[in-house]
Short mmCIF file of C-alpha atoms and ligand atoms in Angstrom, two decimals:
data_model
loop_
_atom_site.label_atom_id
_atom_site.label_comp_id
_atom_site.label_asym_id
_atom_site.label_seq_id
_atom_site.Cartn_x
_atom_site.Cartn_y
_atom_site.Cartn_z
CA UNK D 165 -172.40 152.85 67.00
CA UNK D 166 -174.32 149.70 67.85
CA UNK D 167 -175.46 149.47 64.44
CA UNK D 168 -172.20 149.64 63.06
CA UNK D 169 -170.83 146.94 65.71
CA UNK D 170 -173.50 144.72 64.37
CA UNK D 171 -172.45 145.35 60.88
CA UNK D 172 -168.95 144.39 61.48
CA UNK D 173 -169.90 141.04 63.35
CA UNK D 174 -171.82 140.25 60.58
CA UNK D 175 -169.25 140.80 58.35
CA UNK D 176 -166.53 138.94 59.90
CA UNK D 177 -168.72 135.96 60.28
CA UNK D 178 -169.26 135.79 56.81
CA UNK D 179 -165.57 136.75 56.07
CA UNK D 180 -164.13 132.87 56.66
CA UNK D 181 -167.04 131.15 54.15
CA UNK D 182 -166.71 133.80 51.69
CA UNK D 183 -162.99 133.33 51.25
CA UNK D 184 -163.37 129.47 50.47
CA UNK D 185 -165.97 130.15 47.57
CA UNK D 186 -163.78 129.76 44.35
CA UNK D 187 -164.94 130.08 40.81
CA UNK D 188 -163.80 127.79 38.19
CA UNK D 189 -164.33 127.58 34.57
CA UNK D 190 -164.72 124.80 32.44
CA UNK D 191 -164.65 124.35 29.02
CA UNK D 192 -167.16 121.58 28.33
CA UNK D 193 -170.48 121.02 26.12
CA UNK D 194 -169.06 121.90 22.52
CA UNK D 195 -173.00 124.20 22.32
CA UNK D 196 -174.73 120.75 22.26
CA UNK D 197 -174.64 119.39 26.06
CA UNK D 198 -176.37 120.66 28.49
CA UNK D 199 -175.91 117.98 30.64
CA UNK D 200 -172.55 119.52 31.64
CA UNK D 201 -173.94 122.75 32.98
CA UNK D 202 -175.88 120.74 34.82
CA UNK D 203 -173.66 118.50 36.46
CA UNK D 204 -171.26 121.42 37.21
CA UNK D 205 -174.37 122.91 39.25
CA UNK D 206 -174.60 120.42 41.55
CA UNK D 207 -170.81 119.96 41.97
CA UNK D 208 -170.86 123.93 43.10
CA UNK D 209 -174.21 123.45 45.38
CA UNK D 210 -172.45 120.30 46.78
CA UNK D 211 -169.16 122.37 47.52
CA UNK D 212 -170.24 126.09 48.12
CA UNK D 213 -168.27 126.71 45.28
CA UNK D 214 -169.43 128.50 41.63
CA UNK D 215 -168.41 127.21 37.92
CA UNK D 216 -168.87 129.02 35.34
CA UNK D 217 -169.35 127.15 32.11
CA UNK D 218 -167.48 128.75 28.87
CA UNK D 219 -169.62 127.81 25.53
CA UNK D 220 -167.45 126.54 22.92
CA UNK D 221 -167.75 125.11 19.35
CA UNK D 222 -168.90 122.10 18.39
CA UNK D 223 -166.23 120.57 15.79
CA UNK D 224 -163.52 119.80 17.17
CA UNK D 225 -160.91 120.98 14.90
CA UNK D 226 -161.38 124.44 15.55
CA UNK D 227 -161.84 123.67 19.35
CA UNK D 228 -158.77 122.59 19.29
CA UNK D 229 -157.44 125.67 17.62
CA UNK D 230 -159.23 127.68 20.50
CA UNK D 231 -157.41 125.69 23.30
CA UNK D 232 -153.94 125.65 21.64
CA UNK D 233 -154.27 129.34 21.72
CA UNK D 234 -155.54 130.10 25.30
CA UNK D 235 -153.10 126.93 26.97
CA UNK D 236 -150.03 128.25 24.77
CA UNK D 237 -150.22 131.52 26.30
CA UNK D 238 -150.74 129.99 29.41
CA UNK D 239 -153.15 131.61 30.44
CA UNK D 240 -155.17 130.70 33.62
CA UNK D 241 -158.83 131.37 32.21
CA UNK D 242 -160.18 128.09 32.33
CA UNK D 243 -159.28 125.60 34.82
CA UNK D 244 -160.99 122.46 33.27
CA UNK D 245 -161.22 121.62 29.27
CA UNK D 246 -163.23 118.72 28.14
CA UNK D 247 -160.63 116.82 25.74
CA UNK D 248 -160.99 115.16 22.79
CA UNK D 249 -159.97 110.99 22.98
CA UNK D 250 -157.34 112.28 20.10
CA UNK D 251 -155.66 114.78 21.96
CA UNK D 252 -153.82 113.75 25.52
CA UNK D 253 -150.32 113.49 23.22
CA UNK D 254 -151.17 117.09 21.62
CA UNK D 255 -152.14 118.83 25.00
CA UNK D 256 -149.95 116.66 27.68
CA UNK D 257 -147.46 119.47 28.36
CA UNK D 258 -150.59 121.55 29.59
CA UNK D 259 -152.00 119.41 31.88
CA UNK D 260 -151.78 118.24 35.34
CA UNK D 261 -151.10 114.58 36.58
CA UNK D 262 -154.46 113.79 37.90
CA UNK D 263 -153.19 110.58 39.74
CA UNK D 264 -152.10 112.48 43.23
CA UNK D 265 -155.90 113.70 43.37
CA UNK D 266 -158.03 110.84 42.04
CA UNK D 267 -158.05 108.58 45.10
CA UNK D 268 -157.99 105.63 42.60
CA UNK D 269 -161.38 106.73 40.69
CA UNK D 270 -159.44 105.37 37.37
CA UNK D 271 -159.71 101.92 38.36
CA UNK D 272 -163.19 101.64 37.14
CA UNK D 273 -162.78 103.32 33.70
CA UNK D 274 -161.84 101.22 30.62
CA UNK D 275 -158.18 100.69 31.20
CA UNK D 276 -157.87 101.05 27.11
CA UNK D 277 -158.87 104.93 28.11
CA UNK D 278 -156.46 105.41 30.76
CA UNK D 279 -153.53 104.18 28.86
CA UNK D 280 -154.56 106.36 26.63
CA UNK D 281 -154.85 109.41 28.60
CA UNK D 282 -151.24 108.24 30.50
CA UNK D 283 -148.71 110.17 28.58
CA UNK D 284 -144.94 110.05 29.96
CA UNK D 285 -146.54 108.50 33.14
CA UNK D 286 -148.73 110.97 33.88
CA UNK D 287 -152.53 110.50 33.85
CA UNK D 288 -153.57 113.91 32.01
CA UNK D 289 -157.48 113.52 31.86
CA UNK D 290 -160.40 111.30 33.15
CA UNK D 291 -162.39 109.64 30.79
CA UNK D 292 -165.95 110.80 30.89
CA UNK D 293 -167.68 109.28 28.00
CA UNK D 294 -167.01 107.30 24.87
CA UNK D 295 -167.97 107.28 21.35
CA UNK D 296 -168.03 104.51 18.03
CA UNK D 297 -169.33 105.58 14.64
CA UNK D 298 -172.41 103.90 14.60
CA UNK D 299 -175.22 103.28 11.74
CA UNK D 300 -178.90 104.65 11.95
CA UNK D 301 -181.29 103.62 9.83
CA UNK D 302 -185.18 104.03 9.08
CA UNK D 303 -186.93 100.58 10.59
CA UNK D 304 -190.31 101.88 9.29
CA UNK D 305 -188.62 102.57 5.47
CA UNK D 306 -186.83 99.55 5.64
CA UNK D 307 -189.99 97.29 6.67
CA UNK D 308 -192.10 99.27 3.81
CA UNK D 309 -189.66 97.84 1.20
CA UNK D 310 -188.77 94.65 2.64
CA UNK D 311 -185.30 94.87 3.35
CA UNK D 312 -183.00 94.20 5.75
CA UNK D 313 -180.40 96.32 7.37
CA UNK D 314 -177.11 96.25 5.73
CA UNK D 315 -174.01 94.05 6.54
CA UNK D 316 -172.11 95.62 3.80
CA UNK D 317 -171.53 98.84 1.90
CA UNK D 318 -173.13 97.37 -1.09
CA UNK D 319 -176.15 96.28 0.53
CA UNK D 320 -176.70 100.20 1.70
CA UNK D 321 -175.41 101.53 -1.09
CA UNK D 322 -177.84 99.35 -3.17
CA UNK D 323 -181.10 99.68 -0.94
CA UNK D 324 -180.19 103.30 -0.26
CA UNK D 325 -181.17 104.11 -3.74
CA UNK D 326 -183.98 101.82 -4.15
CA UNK D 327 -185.66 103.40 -0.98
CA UNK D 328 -184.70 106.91 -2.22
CA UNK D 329 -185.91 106.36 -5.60
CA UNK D 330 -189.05 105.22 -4.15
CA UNK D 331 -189.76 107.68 -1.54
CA UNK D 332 -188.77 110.79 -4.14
CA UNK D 333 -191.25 109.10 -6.73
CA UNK D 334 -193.74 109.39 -4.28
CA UNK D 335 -193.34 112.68 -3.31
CA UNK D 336 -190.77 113.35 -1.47
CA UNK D 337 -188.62 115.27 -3.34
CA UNK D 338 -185.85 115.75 -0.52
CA UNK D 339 -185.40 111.88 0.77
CA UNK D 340 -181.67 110.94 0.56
CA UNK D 341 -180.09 107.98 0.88
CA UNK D 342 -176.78 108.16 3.17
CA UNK D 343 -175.99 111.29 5.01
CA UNK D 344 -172.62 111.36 7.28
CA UNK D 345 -169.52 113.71 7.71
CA UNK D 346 -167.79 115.03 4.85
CA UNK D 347 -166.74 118.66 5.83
CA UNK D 348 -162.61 119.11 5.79
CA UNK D 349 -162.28 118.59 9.63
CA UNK D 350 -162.01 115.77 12.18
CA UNK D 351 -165.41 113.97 11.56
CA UNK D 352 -164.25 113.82 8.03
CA UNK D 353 -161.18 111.60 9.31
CA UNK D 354 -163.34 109.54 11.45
CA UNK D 355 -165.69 108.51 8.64
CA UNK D 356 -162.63 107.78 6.47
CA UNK D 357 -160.64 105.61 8.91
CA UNK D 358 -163.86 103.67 8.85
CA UNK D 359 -164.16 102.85 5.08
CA UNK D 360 -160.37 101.99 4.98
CA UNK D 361 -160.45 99.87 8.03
CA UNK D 362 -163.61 98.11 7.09
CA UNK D 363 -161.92 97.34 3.78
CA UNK D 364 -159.05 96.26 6.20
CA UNK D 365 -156.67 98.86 4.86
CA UNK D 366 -155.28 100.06 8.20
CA UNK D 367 -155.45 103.19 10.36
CA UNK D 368 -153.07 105.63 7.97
CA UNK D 369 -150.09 104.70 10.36
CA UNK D 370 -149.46 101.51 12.00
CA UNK D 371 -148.94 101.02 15.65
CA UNK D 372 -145.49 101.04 15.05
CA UNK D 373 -145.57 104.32 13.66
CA UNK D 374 -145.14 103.18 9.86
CA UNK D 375 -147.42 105.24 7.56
CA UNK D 376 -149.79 102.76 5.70
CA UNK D 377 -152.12 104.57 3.96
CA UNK D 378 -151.41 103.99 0.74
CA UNK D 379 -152.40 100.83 -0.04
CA UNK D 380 -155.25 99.02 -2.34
CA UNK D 381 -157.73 98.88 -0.39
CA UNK D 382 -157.56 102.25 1.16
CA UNK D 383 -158.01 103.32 -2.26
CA UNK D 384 -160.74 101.35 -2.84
CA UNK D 385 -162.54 102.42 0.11
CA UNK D 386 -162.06 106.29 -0.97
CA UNK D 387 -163.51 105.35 -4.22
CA UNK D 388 -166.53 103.93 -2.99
CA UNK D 389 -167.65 107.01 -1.02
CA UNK D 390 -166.72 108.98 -3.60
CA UNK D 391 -169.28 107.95 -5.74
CA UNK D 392 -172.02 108.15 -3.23
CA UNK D 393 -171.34 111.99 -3.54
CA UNK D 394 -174.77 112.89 -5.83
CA UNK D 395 -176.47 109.44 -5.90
CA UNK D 396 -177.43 108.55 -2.52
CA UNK D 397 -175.97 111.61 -0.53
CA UNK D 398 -176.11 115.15 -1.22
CA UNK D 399 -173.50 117.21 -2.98
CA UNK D 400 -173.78 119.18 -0.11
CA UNK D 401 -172.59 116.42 2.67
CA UNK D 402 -168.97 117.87 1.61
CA UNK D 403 -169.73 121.05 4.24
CA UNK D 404 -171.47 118.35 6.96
CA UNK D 405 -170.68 118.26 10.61
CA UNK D 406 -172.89 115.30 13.22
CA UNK D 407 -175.22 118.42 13.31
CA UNK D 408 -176.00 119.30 10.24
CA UNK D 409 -176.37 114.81 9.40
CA UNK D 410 -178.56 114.81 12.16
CA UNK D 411 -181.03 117.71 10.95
CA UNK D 412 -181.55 115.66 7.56
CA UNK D 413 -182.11 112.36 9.33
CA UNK D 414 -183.96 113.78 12.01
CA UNK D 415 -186.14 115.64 9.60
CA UNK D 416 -186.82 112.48 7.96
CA UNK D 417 -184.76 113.15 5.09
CA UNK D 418 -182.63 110.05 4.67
CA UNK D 419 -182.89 106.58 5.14
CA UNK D 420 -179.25 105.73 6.62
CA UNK D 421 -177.08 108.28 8.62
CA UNK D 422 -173.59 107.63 10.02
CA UNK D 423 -172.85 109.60 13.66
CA UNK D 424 -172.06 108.82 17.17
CA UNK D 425 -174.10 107.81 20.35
CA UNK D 426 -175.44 111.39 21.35
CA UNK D 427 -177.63 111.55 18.34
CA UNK D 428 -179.80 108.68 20.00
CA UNK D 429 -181.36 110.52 22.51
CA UNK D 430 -182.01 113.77 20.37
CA UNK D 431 -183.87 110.99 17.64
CA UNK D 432 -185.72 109.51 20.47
CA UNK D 433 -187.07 112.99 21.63
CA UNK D 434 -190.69 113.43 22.20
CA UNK D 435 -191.39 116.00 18.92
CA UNK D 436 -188.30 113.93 17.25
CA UNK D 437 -190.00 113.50 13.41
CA UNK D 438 -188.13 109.84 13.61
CA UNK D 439 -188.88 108.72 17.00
CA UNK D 440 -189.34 105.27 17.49
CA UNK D 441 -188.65 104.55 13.83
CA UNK D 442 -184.79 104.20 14.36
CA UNK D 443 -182.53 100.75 14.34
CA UNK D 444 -178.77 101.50 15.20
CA UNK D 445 -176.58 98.74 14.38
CA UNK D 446 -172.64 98.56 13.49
CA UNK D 447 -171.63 100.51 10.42
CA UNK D 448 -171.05 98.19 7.74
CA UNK D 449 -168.06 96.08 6.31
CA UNK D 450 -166.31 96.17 3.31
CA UNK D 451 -167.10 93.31 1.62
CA UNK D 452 -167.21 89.79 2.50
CA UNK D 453 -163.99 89.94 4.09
CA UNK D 454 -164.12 93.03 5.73
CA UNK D 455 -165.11 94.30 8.91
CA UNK D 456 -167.25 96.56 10.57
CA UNK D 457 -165.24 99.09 12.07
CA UNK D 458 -166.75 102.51 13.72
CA UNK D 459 -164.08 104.81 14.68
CA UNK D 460 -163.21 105.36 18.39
CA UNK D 461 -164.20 108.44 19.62
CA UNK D 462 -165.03 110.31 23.34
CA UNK D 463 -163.83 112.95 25.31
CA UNK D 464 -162.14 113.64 28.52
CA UNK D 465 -161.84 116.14 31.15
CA UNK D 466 -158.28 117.56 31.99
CA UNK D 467 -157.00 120.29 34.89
CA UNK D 468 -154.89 122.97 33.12
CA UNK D 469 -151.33 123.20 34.67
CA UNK D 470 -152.56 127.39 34.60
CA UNK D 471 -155.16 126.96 37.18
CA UNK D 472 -154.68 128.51 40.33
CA UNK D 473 -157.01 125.84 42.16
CA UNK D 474 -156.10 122.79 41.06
CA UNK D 475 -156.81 120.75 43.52
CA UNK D 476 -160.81 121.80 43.31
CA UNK D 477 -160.58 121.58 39.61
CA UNK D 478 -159.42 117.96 40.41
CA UNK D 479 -162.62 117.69 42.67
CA UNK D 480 -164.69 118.75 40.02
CA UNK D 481 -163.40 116.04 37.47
CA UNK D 482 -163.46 113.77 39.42
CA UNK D 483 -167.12 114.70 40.36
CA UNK D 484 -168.50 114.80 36.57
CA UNK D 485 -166.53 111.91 35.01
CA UNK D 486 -168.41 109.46 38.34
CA UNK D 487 -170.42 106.73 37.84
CA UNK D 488 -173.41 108.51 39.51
CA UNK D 489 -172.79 111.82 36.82
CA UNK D 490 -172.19 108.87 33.90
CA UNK D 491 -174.99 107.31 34.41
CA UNK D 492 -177.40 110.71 34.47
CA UNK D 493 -175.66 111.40 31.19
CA UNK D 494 -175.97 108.32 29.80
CA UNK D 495 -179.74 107.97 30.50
CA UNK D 496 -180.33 111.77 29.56
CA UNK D 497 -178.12 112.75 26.68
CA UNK D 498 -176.97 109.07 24.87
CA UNK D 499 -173.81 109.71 26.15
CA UNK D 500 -171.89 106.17 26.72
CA UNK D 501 -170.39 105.29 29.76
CA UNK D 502 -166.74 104.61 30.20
CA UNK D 503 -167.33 102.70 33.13
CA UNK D 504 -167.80 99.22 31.76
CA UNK D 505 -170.43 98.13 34.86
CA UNK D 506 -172.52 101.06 33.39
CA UNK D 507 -173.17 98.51 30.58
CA UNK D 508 -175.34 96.14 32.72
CA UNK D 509 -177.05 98.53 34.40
CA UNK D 510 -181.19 98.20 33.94
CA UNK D 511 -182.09 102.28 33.16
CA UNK D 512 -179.16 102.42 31.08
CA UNK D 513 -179.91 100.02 29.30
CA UNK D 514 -183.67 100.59 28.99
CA UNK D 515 -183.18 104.08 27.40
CA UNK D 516 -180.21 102.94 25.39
CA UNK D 517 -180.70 99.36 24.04
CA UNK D 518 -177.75 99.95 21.61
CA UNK D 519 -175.61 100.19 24.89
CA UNK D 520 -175.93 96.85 25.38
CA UNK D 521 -176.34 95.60 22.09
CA UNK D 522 -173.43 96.85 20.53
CA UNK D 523 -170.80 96.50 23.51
CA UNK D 524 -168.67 94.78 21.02
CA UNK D 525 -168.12 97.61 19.30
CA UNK D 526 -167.41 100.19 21.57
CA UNK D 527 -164.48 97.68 22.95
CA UNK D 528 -163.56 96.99 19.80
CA UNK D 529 -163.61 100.37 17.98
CA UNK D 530 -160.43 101.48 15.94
CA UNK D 531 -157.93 103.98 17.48
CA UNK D 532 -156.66 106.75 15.37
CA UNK D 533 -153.42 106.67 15.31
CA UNK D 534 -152.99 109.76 17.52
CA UNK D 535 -151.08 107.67 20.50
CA UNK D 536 -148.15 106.96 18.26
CA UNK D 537 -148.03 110.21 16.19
CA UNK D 538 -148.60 112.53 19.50
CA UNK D 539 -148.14 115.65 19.27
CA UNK D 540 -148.02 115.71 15.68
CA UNK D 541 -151.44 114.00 15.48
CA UNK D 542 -153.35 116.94 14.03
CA UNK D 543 -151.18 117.37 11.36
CA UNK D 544 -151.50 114.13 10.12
CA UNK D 545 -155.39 114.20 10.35
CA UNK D 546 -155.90 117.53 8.63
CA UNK D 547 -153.41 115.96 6.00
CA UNK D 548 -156.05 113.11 5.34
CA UNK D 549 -159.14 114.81 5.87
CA UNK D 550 -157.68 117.45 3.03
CA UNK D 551 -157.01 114.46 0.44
CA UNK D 552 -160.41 112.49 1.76
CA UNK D 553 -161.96 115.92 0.73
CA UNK D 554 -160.30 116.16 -2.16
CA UNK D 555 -161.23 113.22 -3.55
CA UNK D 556 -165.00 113.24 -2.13
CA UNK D 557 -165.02 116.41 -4.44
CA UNK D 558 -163.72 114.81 -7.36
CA UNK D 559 -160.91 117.12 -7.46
CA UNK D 560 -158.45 114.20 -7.19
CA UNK D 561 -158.52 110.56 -7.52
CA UNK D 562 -158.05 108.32 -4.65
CA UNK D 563 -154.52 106.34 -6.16
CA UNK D 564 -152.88 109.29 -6.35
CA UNK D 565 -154.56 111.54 -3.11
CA UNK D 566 -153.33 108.28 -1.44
CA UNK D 567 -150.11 108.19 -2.43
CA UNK D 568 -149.52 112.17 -2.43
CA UNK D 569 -150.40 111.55 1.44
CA UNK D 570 -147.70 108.80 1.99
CA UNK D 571 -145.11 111.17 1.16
CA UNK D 572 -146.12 113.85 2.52
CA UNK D 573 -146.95 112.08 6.15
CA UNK D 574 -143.98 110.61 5.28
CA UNK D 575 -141.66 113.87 5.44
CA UNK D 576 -143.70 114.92 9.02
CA UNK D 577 -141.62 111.82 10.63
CA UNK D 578 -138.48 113.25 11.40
CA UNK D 579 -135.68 110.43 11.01
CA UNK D 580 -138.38 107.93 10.82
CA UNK D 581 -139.92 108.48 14.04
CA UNK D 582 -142.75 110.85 15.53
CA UNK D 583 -141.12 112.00 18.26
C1 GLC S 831 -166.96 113.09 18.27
C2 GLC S 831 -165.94 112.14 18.87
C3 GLC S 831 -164.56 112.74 18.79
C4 GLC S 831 -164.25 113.12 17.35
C5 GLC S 831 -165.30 114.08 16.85
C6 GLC S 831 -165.08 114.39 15.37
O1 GLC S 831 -167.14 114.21 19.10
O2 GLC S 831 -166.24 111.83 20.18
O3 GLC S 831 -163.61 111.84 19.28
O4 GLC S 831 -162.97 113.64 17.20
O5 GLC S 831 -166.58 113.53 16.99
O6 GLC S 831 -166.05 115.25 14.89
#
């Protein structure tokens, strides 16, 4: 009897903190980040709550496939997704405003980021870190041969292949000269908005919604990186994701390599093949009158409208996209901040010197146009990653991908408008 008394007591006192623990899920790391786990540890030791972290791919396009299936069902099984900078527009309706929760945190972001994660007035996602394309490139390979780092795509195109040419005829068979993203997916639209914007042939559809893409120098610009296909970058670049770029460069496979911040810290490891052999500067422009432009990138984390605790998944965003959890990341895993004070602080700096170096570029990086085409925004990317592919693989030339793409962009307007 007095046992069983004691039993009960026990119980009950227990009762009142067990109800409060919650578990939430979050869809965050794309297989690559760690970092998120991590930070979602502390959040539940801080709280007394538990997270469960949900491993999901790392290209985007079919992450996006995966999210459209379990938020279109509306299902409840993940309370927080890590969002792609592309997709507030696409993924709006699912989301929660976080603005009633946030006690203001979005004041310190880049206010670039929150307009672009305000759709209809509500603020569907906090930033939590941002991306450019950027260039790498071999300082050691580049000293051995005297040569400076590129300002255009002729100067890398040109001491690509001398340094590959070089390096194969003494011995290494596999040194290429240019590895980057050419698989049919996202990345692939990202390094293509690059060549036509350096060549300053627009972003496929204006700002005012007016599809642009087929124009001269967008042509030109598909051209060119057609015909690095087989001379300075492998055939097989056609099936590359960041990943499978960043094995070859990291390797020390290639002289040049296009990808985003994250790839920094993975270079700079301590059994990194490449460590303290790598320059990163802006990718280059097209021409003398061109301009370097590296695709804005970053992701975002967003409450689903599902969730049954919204308010804690709230907490939890607000938690990992802080300056304190931004600057861990940024310091640990590359990852840039998109709190602009981050920029100018010393240990951010110190492990990052691109950070500061290239601020420029991360403000000025070049939106795809995923703001004004909303939620049709991933049909007009797939539509020009397809004809980049296409003509990457010589199955079509750029004039007439280009134009093909006009029209058929052109008849995803309805009336002339993306809405
Ligand atoms: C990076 C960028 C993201 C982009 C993706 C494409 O993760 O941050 O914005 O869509 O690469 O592969």
């Amino acid at each position: 009897m007095k046992l069983k008394l004691g039993t009960f007591i026990l119980a009950a006192a227990l009762t009142p903190f067990c109800a409060q623990a919650v578990t939430l899920k979050i869809a965050c790391g794309g297989g690559i980040d760690d970092l998120c786990k991590q930070s979602a540890a502390e959040w539940a030791k801080k709280t007394g709550n538990v997270v469960e972290v949900v491993p999901t791919p790392s290209d985007s396009s079919a992450l996006l496939a995966l999210y459209q299936q379990i938020l279109g069902s509306g299902s409840d099984k993940i309370d927080v997704f890590e969002i792609d900078v592309v997709w507030p527009g696409t993924l709006a309706n699912h989301l929660v405003d976080l603005r009633p929760y946030s006690k203001g945190a979005e004041a310190q972001h880049f206010p670039s980021l929150i307009a672009n994660n305000t759709v209809a007035g509500k603020l569907v996602a906090m930033p939590w870190f941002t991306d450019a394309g950027l260039l790498y490139y071999r300082k050691d390979l580049l000293d051995k041969y005297k040569l400076k780092p590129p300002t255009t795509w002729d100067d890398l195109a040109a001491s690509a292949k001398k340094i590959q040419d070089a390096e194969r005829g003494a011995g290494n068979e596999k040194m290429w000269g240019y590895v980057w993203q050419g698989r049919a997916y996202e990345g692939l639209s990202c390094n293509a908005l690059e060549w036509v914007a350096s060549y300053n042939g627009g972003t496929l559809v204006d700002a005012s919604g007016k599809v642009t893409i087929d124009n001269p120098a967008a042509t030109k610009a598909l051209e060119m990186a057609a015909g690095w296909v087989g001379t300075i970058t492998p055939q097989a670049v056609l099936n590359y994701g960041e990943e499978e770029a960043r094995g070859v460069f990291q390797s020390g496979n290639a002289v040049y390599m296009r990808n985003w911040p994250y790839a920094w810290s993975l270079l700079q490891k301590s059994d990194s093949p490449v460590r303290d052999k790598v320059g990163v500067i802006p990718l280059p422009q097209g021409g003398a009158n061109g301009r370097h432009a590296g695709t804005l990138g970053g992701w975002e984390l967003a409450v689903s409208r599902y969730s049954k605790n919204q308010k804690l998944a709230a907490d939890l965003v607000t938690y990992l996209t802080s300056a304190e959890v931004q600057k861990m990341r940024a310091i640990q895993g590359s990852y840039n901040p998109t709190i602009p004070t981050l920029y100018k602080d010393n240990d951010v700096v110190k492990a990052n010197p691109f950070m500061a170096a290239l601020y420029t570029t991360f403000t000025t990086a070049v939106s795809r146009p995923s703001t004004v085409t909303s939620t049709k925004y991933n049909q007009v990317s797939s539509q020009f990653w397809n004809a980049s592919h296409d003509v990457l693989s010589g199955d079509q030339k750029a004039g007439d991908a280009l134009s093909d793409l006009q029209s058929s962009l052109g008849a995803l307007q309805s009336g002339g408008s993306w809405k």
